[in-house]
CSV table of C-alpha atoms and ligand atoms in Angstrom, one decimal:
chain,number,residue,atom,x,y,z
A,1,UNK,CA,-15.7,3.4,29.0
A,2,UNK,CA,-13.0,2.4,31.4
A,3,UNK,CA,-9.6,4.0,31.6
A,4,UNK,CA,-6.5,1.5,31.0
A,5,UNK,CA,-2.7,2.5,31.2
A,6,UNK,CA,-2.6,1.6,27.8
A,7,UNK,CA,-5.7,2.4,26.4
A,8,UNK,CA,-9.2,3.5,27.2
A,9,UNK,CA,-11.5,0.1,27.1
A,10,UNK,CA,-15.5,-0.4,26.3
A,11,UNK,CA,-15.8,-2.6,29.0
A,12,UNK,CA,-19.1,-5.0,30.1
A,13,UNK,CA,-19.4,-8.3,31.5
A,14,UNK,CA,-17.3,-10.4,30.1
A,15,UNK,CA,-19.1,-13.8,30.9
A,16,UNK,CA,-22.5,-12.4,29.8
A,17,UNK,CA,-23.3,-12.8,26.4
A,18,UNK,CA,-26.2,-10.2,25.6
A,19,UNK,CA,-23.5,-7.7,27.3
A,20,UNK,CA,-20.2,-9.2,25.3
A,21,UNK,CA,-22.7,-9.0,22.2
A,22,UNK,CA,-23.2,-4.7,23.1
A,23,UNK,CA,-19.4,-4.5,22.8
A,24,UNK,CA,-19.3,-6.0,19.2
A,25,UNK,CA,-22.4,-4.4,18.3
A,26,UNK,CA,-20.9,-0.6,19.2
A,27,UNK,CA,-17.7,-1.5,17.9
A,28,UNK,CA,-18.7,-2.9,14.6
A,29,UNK,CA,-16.3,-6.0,16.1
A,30,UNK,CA,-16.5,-9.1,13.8
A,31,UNK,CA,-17.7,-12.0,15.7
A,32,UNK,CA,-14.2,-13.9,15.0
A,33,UNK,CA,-12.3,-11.3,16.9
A,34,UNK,CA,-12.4,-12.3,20.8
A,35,UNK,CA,-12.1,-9.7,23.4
A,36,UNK,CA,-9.4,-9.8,26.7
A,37,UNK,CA,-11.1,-10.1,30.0
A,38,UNK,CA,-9.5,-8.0,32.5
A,39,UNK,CA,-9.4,-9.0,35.9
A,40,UNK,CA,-7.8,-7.8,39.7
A,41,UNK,CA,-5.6,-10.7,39.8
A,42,UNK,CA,-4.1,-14.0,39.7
A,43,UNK,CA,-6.4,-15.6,41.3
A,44,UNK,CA,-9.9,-14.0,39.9
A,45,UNK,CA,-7.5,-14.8,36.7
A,46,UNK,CA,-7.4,-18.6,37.1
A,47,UNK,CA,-11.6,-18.5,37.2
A,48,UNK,CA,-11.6,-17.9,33.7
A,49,UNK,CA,-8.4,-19.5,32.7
A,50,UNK,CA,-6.1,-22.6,33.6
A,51,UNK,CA,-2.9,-20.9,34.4
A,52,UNK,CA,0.1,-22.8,34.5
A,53,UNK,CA,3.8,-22.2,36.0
A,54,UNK,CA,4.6,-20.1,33.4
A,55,UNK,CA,1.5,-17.9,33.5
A,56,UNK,CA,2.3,-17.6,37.3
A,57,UNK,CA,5.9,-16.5,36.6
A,58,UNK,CA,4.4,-13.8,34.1
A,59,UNK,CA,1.6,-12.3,36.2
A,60,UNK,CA,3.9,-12.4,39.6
A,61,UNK,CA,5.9,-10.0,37.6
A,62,UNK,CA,4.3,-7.8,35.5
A,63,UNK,CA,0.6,-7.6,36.9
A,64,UNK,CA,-0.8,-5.4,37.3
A,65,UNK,CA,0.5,-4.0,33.7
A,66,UNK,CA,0.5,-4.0,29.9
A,67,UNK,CA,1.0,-7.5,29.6
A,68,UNK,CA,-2.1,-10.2,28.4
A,69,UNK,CA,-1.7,-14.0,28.3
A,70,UNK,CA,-3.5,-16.8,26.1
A,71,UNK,CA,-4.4,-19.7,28.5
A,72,UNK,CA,-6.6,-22.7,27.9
A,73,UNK,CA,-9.9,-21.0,28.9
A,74,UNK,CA,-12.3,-22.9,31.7
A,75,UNK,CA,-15.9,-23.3,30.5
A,76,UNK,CA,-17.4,-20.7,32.2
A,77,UNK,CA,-16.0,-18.1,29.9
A,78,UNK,CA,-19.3,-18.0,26.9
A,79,UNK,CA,-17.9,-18.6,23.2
A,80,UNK,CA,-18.6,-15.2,22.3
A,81,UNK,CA,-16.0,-13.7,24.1
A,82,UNK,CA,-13.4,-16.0,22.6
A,83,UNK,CA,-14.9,-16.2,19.2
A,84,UNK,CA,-15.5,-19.6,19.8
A,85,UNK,CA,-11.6,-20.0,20.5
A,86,UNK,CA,-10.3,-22.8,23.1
A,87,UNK,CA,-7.8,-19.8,24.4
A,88,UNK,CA,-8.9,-16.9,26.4
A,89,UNK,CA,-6.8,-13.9,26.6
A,90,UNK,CA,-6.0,-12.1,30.2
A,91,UNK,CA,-5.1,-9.3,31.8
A,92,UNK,CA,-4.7,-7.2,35.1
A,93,UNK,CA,-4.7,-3.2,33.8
A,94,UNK,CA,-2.9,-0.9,36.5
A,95,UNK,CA,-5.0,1.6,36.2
A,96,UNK,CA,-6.4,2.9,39.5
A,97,UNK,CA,-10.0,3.9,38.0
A,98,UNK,CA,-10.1,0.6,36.3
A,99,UNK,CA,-8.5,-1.6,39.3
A,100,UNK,CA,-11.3,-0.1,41.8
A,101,UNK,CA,-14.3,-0.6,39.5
A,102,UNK,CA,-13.1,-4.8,39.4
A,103,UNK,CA,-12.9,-5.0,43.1
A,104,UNK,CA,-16.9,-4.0,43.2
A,105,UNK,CA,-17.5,-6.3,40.6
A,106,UNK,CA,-18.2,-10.2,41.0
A,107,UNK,CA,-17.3,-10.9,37.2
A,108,UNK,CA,-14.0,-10.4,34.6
A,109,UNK,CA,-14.6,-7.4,32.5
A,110,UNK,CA,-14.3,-8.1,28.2
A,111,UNK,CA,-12.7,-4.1,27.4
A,112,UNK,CA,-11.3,-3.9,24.3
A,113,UNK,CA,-10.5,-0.4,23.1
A,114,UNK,CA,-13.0,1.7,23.3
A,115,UNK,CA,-12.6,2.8,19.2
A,116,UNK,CA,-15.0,1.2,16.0
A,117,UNK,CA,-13.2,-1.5,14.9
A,118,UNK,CA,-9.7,-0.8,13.4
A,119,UNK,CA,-9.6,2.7,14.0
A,120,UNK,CA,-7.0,4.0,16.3
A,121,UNK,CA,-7.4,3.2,20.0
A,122,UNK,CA,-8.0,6.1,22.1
A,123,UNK,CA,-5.8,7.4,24.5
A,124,UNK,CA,-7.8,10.3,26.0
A,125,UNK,CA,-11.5,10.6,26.8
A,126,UNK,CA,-12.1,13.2,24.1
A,127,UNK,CA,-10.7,11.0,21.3
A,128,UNK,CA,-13.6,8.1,23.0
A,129,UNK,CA,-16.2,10.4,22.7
A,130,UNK,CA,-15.3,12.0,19.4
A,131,UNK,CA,-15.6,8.6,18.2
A,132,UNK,CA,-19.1,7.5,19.1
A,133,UNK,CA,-20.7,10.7,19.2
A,134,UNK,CA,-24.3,10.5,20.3
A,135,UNK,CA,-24.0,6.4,20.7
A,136,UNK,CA,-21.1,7.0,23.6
A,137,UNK,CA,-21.9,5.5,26.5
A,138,UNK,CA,-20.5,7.1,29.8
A,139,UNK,CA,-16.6,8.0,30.2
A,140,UNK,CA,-15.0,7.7,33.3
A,141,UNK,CA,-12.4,10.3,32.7
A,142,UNK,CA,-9.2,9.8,34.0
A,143,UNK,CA,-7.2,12.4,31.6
A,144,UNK,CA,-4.7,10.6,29.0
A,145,UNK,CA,-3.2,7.3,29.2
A,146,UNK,CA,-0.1,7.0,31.3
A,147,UNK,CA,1.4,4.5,28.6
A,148,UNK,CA,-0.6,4.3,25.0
A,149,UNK,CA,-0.6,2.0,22.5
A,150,UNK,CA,-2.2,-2.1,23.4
A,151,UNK,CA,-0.8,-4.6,26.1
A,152,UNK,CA,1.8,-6.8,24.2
A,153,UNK,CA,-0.2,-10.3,24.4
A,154,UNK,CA,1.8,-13.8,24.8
A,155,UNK,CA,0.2,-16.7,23.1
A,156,UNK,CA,1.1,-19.5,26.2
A,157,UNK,CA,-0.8,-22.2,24.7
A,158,UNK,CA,1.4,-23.2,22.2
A,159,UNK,CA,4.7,-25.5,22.3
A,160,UNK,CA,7.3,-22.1,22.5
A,161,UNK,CA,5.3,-19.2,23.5
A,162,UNK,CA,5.3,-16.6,21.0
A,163,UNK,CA,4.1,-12.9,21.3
A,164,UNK,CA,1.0,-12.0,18.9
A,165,UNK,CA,1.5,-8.7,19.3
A,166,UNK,CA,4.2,-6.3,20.4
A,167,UNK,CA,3.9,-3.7,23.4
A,168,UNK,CA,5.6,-2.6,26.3
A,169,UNK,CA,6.4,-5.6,28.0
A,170,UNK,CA,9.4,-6.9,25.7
A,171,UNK,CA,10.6,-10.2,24.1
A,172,UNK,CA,13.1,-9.6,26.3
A,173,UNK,CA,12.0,-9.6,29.5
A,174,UNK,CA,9.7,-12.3,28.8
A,175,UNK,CA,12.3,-14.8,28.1
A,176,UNK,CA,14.4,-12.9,31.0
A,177,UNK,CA,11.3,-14.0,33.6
A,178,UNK,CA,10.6,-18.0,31.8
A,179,UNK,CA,14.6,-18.7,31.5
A,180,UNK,CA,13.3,-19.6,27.4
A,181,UNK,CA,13.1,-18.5,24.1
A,182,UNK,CA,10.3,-16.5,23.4
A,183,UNK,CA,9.1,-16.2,20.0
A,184,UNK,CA,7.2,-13.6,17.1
A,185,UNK,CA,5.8,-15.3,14.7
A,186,UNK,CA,3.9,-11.8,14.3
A,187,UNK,CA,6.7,-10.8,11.3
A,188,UNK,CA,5.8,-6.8,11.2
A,189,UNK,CA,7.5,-6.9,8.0
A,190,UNK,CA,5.2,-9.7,6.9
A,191,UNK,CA,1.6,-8.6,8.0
A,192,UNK,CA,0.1,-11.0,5.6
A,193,UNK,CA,2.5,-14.2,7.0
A,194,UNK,CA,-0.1,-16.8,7.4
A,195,UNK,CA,1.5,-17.9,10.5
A,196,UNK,CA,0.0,-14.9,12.6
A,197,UNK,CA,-2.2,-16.5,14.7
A,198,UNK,CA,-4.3,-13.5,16.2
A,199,UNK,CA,-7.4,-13.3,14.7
A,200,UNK,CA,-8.0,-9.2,15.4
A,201,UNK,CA,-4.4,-8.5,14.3
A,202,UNK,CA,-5.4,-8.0,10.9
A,203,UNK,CA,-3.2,-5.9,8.5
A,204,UNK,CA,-5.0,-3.0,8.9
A,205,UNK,CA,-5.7,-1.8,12.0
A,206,UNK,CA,-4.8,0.8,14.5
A,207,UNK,CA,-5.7,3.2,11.0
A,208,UNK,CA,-6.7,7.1,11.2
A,209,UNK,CA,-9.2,7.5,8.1
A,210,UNK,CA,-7.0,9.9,6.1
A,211,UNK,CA,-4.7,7.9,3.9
A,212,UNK,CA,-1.5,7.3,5.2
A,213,UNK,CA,2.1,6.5,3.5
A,214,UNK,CA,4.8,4.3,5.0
A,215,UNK,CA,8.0,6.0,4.5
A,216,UNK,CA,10.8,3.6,5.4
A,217,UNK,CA,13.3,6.5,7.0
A,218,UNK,CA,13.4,10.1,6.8
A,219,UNK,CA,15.4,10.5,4.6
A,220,UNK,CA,13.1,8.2,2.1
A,221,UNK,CA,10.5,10.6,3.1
A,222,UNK,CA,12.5,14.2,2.2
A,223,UNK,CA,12.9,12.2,-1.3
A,224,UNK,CA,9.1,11.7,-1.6
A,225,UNK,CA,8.1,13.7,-4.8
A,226,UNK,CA,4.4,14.1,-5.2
A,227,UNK,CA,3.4,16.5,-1.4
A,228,UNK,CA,1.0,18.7,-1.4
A,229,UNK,CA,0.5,21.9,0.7
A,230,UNK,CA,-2.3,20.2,2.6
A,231,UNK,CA,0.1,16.8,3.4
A,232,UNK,CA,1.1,16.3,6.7
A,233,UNK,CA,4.6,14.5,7.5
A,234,UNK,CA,4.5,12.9,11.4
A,235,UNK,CA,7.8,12.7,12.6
A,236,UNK,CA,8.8,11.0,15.8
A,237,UNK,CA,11.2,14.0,17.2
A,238,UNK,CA,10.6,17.6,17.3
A,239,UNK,CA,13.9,17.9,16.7
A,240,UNK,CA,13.6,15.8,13.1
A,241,UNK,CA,11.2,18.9,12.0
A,242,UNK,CA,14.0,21.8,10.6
A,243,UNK,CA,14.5,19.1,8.3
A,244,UNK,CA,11.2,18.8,6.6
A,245,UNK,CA,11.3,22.9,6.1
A,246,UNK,CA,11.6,23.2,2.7
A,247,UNK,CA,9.1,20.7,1.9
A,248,UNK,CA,5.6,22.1,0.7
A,249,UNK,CA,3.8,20.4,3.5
A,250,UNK,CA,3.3,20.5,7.0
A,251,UNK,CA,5.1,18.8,9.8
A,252,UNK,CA,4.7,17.5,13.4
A,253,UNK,CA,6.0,15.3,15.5
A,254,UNK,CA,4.9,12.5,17.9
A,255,UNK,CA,7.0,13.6,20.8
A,256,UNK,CA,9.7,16.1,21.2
A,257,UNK,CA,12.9,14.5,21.7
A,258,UNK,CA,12.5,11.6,20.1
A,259,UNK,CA,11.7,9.8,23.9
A,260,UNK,CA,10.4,6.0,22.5
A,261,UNK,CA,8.0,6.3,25.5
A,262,UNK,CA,6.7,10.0,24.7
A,263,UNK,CA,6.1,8.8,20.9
A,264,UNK,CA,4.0,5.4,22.3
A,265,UNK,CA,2.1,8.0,24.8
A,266,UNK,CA,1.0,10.0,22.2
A,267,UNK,CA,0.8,8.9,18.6
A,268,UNK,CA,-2.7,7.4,18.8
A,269,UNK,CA,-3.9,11.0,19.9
A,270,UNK,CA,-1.9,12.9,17.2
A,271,UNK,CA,-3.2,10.4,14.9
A,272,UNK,CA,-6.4,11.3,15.6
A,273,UNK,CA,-5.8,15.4,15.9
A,274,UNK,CA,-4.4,14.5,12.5
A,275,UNK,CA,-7.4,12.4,11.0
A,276,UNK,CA,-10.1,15.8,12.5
A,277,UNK,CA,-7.9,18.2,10.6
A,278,UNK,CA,-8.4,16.8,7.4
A,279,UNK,CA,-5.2,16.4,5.7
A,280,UNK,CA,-4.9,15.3,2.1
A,281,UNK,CA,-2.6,12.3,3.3
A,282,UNK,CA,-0.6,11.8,6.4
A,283,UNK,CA,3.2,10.7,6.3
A,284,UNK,CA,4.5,8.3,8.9
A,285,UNK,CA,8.2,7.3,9.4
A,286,UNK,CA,9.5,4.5,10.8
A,287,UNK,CA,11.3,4.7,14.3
A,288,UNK,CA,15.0,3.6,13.6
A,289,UNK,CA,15.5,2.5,17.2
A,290,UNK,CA,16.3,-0.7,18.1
A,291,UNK,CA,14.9,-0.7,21.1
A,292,UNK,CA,12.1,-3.4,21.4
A,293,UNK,CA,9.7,-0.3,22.2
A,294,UNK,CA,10.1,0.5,18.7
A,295,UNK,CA,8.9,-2.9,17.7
A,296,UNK,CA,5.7,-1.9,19.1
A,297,UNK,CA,5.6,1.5,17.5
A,298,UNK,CA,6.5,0.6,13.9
A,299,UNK,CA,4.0,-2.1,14.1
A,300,UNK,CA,1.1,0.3,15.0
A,301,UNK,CA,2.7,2.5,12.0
A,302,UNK,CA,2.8,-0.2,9.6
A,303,UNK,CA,-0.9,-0.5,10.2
A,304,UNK,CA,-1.6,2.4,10.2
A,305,UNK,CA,-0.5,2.4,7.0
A,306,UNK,CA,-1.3,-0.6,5.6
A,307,UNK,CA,-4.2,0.1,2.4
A,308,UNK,CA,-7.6,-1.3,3.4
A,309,UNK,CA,-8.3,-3.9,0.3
B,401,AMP,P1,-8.3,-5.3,21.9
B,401,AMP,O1,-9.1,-5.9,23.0
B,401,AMP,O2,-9.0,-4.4,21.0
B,401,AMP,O3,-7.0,-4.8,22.4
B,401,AMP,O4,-7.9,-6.6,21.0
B,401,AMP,C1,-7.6,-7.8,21.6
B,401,AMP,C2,-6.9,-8.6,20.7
B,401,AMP,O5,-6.4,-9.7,21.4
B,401,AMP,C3,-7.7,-9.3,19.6
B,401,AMP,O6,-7.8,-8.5,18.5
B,401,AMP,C4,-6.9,-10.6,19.3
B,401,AMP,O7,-5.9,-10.3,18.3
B,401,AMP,C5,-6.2,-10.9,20.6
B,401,AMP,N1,-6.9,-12.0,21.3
B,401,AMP,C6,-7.8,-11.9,22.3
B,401,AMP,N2,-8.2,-13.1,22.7
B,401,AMP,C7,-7.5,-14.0,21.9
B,401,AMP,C8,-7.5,-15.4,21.8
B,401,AMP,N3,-8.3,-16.2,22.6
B,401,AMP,N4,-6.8,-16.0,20.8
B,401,AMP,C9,-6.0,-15.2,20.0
B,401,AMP,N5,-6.0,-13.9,20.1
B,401,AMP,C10,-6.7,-13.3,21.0
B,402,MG,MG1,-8.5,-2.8,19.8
């Protein structure tokens, strides 16, 4: 278990099968959902994967960081790690602990987040190990994440590239660095829109265990009529808390004033304080930023709170 500055990663060899197949089996990972290999750089990078200009652009800028690109992948990468995909998906993490463990290495390392499958990702070493219990193999602990929530990956294989899933790194400043239109066909308000292309970004995902309701704003959630005492509203700002007093149920909040990069930092670990203590139900908000940040977090909360079928 391999810190990240997104997220802590159950990383193994990512161009050995029997060691790809660990990862799925401890995750509970179906076999149609590839894993990212992380490398040190460009050029361990283009082992793996045919980068092109564009790629080049990208990784010049934002590696090493929160940022993972789908490239043709080159032969030597086994099926398994793409699920039998054409595309590989890659990334430089910036993480000191993770950075120094690939330069003694001779191979990419597959490290998806170190949580069973479509629970939240885990931000701190306790949340890894209060995960797997007895099953968890070692933690390098490197205290929380400096960032939270997944790398935002960029699909680069198709005709416009188009981001698969939101994070850090904006639309933004992707089309800023390739001079082009960038596009989502990830529609967050559309989680069931055939056209998402991902196959691990499934509607639900990201979820704590406790049922969770999506309330649209806060002030859809103060209207909410059926709380109980053991409900727990999360709130993204301290300071939105005095509001929720007179409700008979609990409140908390993701960060404390409302900072977009506090909330990302953190909500996967209040998540899961949430999910230990047992609420009845949990009650997210979304962020009414427009900031692309926000993008990221409301997808997670969507989610979150999306109803497993
Ligand atoms: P995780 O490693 O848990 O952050 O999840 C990685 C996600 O990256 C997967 O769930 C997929 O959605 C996406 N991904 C990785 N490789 C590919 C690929 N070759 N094609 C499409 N999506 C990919
Ligand atoms: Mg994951």
């Amino acid at each position: 278990m391999l810190p990240t500055e997104t997220v802590y990663g159950l990383a193994a060899n990512g161009l050995d099968t029997i060691a790809v197949q660990k990862i799925f089996n401890l995750k509970g990972r179906p076999a149609t959902n590839p894993v990212i290999l992380h490398v040190s750089n460009i050029g361990e990078a283009s082992k793996y994967a045919y980068f092109d200009e564009k790629a080049k652009k990208l990784a010049d800028q934002y590696w090493p960081g929160p940022l993972t690109l789908l490239l043709r992948k080159k032969d030597v990468v086994p099926e398994i790690t793409t699920a039998g995909l054409s595309t590989v998906g890659v990334r430089s993490p910036s993480n000191d602990v993770f950075q120094d463990m690939l330069a003694c290495l001779k191979f990419p390392l597959a490290a998806p987040s170190a949580n069973p499958s479509n629970r939240t990702s885990p931000t701190s070493p306790h949340q890894v190990l209060e995960m797997f219990g007895n099953s968890c193999p070692p933690i390098f602990d490197d205290g929380p994440t400096d960032l939270g929530i997944e790398s935002t990956i960029l699909n680069l294989t198709s005709k416009l590239p188009i981001i698969l899933r939101f994070g850090h790194i904006s639309q933004l400043e992707i089309e800023k660095c390739l001079d082009q239109p960038v596009s989502t066909l990830i529609d967050s308000h559309n989680l069931n829109s055939k056209l998402h292309k991902s196959p691990g970004m499934s509607k639900v995902h990201y979820a704590p265990k406790t049922f969770s309701v999506l309330h649209e704003t806060i002030d859809a959630c103060m209207e909410y009529k059926n709380f109980t005492p053991n409900d727990l509203i999360i709130s993204h700002s301290s300071r939105d808390i005095k509001r929720f007093q007179d409700l008979p149920c609990k409140a908390i909040a993701f960060s404390t004033n409302g900072g977009l990069e506090e909330i990302a930092r953190c909500m996967y670990r209040k998540l899961h304080d949430a999910d230990k203590a047992k609420f009845n139900q949990l009650h997210l908000c979304l962020n009414d930023s427009d900031d692309d940040l926000a993008l990221a977090i409301n997808d997670r909360i969507r989610r979150a709170c999306a109803q497993k079928t």
